[in-house]
Coordinates of C-alpha atoms and ligand atoms in Angstrom, one line a residue:
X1 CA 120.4 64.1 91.3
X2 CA 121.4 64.4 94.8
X3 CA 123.7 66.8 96.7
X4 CA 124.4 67.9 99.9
X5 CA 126.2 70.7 101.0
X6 CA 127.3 72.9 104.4
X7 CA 126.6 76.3 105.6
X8 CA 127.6 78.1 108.1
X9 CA 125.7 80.7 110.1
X10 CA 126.5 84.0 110.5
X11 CA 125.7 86.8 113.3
X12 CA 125.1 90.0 111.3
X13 CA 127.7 93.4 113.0
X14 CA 124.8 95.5 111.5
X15 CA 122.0 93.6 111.2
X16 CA 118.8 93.8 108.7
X17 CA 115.5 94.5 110.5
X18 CA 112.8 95.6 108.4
X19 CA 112.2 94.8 104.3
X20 CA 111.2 97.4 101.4
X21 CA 109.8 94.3 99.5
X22 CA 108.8 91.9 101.6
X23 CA 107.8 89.5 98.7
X24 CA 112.2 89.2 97.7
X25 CA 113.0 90.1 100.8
X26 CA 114.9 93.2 99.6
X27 CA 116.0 94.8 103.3
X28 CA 115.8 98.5 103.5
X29 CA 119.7 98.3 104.6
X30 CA 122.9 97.1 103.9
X31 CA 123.9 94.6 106.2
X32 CA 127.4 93.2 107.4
X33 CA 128.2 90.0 109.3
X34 CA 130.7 87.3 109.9
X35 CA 130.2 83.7 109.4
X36 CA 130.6 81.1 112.4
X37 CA 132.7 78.1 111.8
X38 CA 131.0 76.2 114.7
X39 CA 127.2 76.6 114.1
X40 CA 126.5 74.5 111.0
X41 CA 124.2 73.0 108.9
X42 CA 124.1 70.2 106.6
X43 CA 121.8 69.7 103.6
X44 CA 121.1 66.4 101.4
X45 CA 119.1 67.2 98.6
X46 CA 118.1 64.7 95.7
X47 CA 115.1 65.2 93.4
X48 CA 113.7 61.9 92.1
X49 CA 110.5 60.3 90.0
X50 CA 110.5 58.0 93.2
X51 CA 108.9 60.9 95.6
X52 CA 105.2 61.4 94.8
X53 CA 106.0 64.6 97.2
X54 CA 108.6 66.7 99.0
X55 CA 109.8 65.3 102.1
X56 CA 111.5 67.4 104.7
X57 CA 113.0 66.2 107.9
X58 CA 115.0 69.2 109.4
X59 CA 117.1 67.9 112.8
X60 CA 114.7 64.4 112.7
X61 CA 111.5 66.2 112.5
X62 CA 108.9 66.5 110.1
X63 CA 107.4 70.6 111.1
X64 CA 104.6 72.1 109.1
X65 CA 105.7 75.7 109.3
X66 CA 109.5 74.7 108.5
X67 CA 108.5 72.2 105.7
X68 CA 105.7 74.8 104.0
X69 CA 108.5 76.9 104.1
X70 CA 111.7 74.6 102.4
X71 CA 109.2 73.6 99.7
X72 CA 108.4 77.4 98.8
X73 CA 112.4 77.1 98.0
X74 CA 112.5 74.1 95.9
X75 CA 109.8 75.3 93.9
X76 CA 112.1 78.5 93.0
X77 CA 114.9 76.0 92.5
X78 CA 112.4 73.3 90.0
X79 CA 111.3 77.1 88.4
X80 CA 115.2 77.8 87.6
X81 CA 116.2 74.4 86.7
X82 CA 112.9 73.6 84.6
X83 CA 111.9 70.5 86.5
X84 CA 108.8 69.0 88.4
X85 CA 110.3 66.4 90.6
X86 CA 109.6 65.6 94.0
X87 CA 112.4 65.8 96.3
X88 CA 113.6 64.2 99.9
X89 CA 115.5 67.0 101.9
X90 CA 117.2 65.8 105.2
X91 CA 118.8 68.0 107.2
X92 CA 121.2 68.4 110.3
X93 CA 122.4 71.7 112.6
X94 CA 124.9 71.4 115.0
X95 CA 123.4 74.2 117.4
X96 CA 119.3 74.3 118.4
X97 CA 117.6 76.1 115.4
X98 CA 115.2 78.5 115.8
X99 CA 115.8 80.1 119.2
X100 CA 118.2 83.0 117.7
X101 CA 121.1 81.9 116.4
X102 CA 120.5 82.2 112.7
X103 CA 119.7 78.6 111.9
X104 CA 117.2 80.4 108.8
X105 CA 120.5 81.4 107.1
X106 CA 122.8 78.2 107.4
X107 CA 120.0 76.3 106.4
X108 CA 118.1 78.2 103.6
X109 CA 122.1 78.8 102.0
X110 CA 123.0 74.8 102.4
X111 CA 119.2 74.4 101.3
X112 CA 119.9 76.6 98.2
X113 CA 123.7 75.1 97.4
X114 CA 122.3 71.5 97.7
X115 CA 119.3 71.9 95.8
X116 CA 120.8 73.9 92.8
X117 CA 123.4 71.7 92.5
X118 CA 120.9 68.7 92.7
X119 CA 118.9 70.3 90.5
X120 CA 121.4 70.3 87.6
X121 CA 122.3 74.0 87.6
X122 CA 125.5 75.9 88.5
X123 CA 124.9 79.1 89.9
X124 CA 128.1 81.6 90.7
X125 CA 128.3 82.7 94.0
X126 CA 126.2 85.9 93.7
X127 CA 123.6 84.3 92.0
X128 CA 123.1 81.8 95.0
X129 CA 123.2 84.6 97.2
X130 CA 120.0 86.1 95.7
X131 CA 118.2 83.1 95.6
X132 CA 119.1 82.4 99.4
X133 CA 117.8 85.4 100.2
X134 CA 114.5 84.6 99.2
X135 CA 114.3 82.0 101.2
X136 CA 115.2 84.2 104.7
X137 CA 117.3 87.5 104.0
X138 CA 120.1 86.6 105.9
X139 CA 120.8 83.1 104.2
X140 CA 122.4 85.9 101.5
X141 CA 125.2 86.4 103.8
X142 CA 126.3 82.3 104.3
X143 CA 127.0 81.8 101.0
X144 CA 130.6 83.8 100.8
X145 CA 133.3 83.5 102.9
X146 CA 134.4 85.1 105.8
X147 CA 133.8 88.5 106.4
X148 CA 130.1 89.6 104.6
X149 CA 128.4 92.8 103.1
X150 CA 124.8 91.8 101.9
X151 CA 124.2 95.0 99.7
X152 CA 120.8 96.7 100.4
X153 CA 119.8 96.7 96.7
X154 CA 116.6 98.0 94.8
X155 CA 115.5 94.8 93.2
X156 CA 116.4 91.2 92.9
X157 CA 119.4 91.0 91.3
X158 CA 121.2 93.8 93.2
X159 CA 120.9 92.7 96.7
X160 CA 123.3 90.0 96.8
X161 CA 126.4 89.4 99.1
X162 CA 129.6 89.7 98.9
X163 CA 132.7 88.8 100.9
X164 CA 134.8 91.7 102.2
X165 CA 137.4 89.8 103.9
X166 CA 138.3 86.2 103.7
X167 CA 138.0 84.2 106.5
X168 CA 142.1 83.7 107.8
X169 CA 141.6 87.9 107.1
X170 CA 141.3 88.8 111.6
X171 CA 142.0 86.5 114.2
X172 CA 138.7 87.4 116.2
X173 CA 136.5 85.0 117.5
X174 CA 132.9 85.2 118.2
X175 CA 131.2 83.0 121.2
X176 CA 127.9 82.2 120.8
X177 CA 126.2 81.5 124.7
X178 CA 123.2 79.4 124.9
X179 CA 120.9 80.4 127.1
X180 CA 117.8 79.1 126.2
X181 CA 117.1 76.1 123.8
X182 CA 113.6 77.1 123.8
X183 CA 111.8 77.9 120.6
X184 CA 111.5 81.3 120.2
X185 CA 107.6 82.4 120.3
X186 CA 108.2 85.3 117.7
X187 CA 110.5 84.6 114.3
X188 CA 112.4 87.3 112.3
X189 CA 109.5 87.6 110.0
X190 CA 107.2 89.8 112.3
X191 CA 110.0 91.8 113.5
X192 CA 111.0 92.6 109.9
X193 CA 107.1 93.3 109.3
X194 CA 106.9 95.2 112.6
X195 CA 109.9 97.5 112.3
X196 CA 108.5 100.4 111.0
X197 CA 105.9 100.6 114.1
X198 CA 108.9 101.8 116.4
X199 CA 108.8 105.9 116.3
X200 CA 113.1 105.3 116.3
X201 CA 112.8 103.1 113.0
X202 CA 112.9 106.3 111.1
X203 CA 116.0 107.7 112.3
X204 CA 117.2 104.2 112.3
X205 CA 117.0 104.2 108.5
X206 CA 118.8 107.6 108.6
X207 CA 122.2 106.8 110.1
X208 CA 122.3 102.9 108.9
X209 CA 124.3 103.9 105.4
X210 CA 127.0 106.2 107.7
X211 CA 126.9 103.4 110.3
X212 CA 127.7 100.6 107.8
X213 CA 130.7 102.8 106.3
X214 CA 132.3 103.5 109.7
X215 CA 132.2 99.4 110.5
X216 CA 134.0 98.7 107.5
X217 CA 136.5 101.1 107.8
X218 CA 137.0 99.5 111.9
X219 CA 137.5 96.5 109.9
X220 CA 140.0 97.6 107.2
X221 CA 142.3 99.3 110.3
X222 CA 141.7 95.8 112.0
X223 CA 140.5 98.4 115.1
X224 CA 139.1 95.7 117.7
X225 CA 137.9 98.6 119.7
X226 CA 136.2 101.0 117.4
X227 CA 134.6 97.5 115.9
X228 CA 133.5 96.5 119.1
X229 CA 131.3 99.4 120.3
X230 CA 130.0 99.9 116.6
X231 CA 128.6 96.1 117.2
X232 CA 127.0 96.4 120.4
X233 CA 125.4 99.9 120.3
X234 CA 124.3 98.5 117.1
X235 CA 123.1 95.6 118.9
X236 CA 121.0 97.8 121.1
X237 CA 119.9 99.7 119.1
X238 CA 117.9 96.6 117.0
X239 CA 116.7 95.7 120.4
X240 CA 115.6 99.2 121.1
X241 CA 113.4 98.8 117.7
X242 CA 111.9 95.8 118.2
X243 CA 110.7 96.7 122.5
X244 CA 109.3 99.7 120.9
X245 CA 107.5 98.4 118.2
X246 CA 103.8 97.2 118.1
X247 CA 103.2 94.9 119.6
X248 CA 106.4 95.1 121.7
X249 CA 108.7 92.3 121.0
X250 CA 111.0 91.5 124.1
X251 CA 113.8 88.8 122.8
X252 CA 116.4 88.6 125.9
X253 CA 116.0 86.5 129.4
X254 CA 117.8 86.9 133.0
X255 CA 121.1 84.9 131.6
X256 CA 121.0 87.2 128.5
X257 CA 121.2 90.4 130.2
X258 CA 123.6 88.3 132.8
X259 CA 126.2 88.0 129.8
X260 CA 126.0 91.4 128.9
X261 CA 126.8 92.6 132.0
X262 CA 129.9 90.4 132.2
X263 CA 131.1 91.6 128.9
X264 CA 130.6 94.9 130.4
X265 CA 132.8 93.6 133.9
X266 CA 135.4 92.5 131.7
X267 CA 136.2 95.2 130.0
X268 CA 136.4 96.8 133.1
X269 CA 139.5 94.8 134.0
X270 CA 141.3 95.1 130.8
X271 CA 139.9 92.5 128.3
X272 CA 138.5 93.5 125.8
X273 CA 135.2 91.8 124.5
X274 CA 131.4 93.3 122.9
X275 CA 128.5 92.0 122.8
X276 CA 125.9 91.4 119.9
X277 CA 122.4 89.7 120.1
X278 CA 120.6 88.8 117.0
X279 CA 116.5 88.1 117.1
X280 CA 116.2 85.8 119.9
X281 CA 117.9 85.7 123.4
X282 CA 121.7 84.5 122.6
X283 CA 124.6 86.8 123.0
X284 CA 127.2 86.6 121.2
X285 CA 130.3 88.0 122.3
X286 CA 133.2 89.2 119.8
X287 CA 136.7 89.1 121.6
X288 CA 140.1 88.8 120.0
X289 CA 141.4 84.9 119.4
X290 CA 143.9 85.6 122.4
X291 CA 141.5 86.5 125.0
X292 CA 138.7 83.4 124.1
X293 CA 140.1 81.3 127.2
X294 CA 139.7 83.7 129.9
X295 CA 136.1 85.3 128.7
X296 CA 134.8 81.7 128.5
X297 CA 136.5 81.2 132.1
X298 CA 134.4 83.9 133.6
X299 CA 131.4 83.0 131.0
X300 CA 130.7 79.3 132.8
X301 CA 130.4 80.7 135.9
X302 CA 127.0 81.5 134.9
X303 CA 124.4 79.5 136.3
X304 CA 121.9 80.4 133.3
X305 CA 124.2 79.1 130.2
X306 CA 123.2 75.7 128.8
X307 CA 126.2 75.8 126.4
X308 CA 129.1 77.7 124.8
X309 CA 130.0 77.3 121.2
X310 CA 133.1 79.2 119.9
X311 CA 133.9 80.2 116.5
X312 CA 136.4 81.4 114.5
X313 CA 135.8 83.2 111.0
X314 CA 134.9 80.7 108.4
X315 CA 134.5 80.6 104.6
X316 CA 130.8 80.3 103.3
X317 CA 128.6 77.3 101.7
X318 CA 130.6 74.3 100.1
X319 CA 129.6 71.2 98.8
X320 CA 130.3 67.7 100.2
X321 CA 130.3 64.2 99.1
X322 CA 129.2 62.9 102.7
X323 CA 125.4 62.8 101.9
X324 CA 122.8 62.4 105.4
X325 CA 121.3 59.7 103.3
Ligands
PMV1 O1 117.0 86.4 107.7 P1 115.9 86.7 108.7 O2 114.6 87.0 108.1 O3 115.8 85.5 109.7 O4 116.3 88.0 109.5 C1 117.5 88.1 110.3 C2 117.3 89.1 111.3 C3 118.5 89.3 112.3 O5 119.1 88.1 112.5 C4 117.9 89.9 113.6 C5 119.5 90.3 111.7 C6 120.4 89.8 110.7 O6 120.9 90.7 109.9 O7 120.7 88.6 110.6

């Protein structure tokens, strides 16, 4: 009864902000993303009569908030699977977690693969999708591969993700730029609870379904450019929500805005490259596989970068037989 399993994190093009059921964490949009072949998780998972109670270690350490959290999921998983075993989770990420790089999706999906799987059950791919999604909404979108809808939904069963586009589908990479490795002082959570305290949520809500549509149709014409400034007004404009909700939420520091201005710089001389920030201070800059070298060139002559991970396009949660323990 053990199982471990990887997941991938993914950077959402449109991203979710703000829940009509908080309780499922249905989102009050459809939401689109890619997954990121270099930001990882790993998940061992085994449920045994040996374990008078959960243990979770997440990166080495042993965190109330993060372990309350895990063992919320494996009590949906012991629900499914009819079973009241304790179990030891171990788990590994290959970038800092919580500082805004989605490490609540890679690890609630590898959380959800490994522990279904060590659990005794076979779930299909949409099924573990909606279960991942309890855990943190965007965990939906790690489970398939390559290029994701998550679809808005009205209840459970309906919001699930899908993949649009397999991984090999567009040679574009995405370059996620550390510049902090702090923990982040205010999760996804209270933004998503937050949201609607911004007068712009409203209209927000509005243009989302027309907004979605015209991103997938930049990414069925493969039209870098039209793609690009979808992303990163997009990107502004979940920034916009969150500095003008209540209490204001302020996610980016000096290197963040730093990066965005040489995205902006580059462009200016020809190549082409957008930016996208998820909820934390981490740009992530989407450029096409040809022009990575030269934008990360111009990227480490930033004093404020701690590190540059680059990613290509990736397919979503897998099992493995090389268990953390
Ligand atoms: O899955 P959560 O609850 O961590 O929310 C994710 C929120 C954003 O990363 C900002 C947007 C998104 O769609 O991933």
């Amino acid at each position: 009864m053990k199982s471990t399993a990887v997941a991938p994190s993914n950077i959402a093009f449109i991203k979710y902000w703000g829940r009509k059921d908080p309780k499922i964490n249905l989102p009050n949009s459809a939401t689109v993303s890619m997954n990121m072949s270099n930001l990882l998780t790993t998940t061992t998972v085994e449920f045994s009569k040996e374990y008078k109670n959960d243990q979770i270690t997440i990166d080495g350490e042993n965190i109330e908030k993060e372990s309350n959290r895990a063992i919320k999921h494996l009590d949906r998983i012991r629900k499914l699977a009819k079973i009241s075993l304790k179990a030891k989770v171990i788990s590994r990420n290959s970038f800092p977690k919580s500082s805004g790089l989605a490490s609540s999706a890679s690890g609630f999906a590898a959380l959800t693969l490994a522990g279904t799987n060590a659990a005794g059950l076979k779930l299909n791919k949409r099924q573990l999708s909606t279960l991942a999604r309890l855990g943190s909404g965007s965990a939906a979108r790690s489970i398939p591969d390559g290029f994701v809808e998550l679809k808005e939904g009205h209840d459970h069963k309906s919001s699930y993700a899908y993949s649009l586009f397999p991984a090999h589908y567009w040679k574009i990479n995405s370059i996620a730029i550390i510049t902090s490795t702090d923990k982040k002082t205010i999760g996804s959570l209270e933004g998503h609870e937050s949201a609607n305290t911004s007068p712009f949520y409203k209209k927000r809500l509005e243009l989302l379904p027309k907004k979605v549509s015209l991103l997938k149709e930049a990414l069925r014409a493969k039209d870098f450019i039209k793609f690009g400034e979808i992303v990163e007004a997009e990107a502004l404009e979940l920034h916009a929500i969150a500095l003008t909700s209540k209490p204001p939420i302020l996610y980016w520091n000096s290197g963040t805005i730093t990066v965005m201005k040489t995205c902006e710089n580059l462009r200016t001389k020809g190549i082409l490259c957008y930016f996208t920030m998820d909820a934390g201070p981490q740009p992530v800059i989407y450029c096409l596989e040809k022009n990575t070298k030269k934008i990360v060139k111009e990227l480490k002559k930033i004093e404020d970068i701690k590190n540059i991970i680059i990613n290509s396009p990736c397919k979503g949660a897998f099992i493995t037989n090389k268990h953390l323990f």
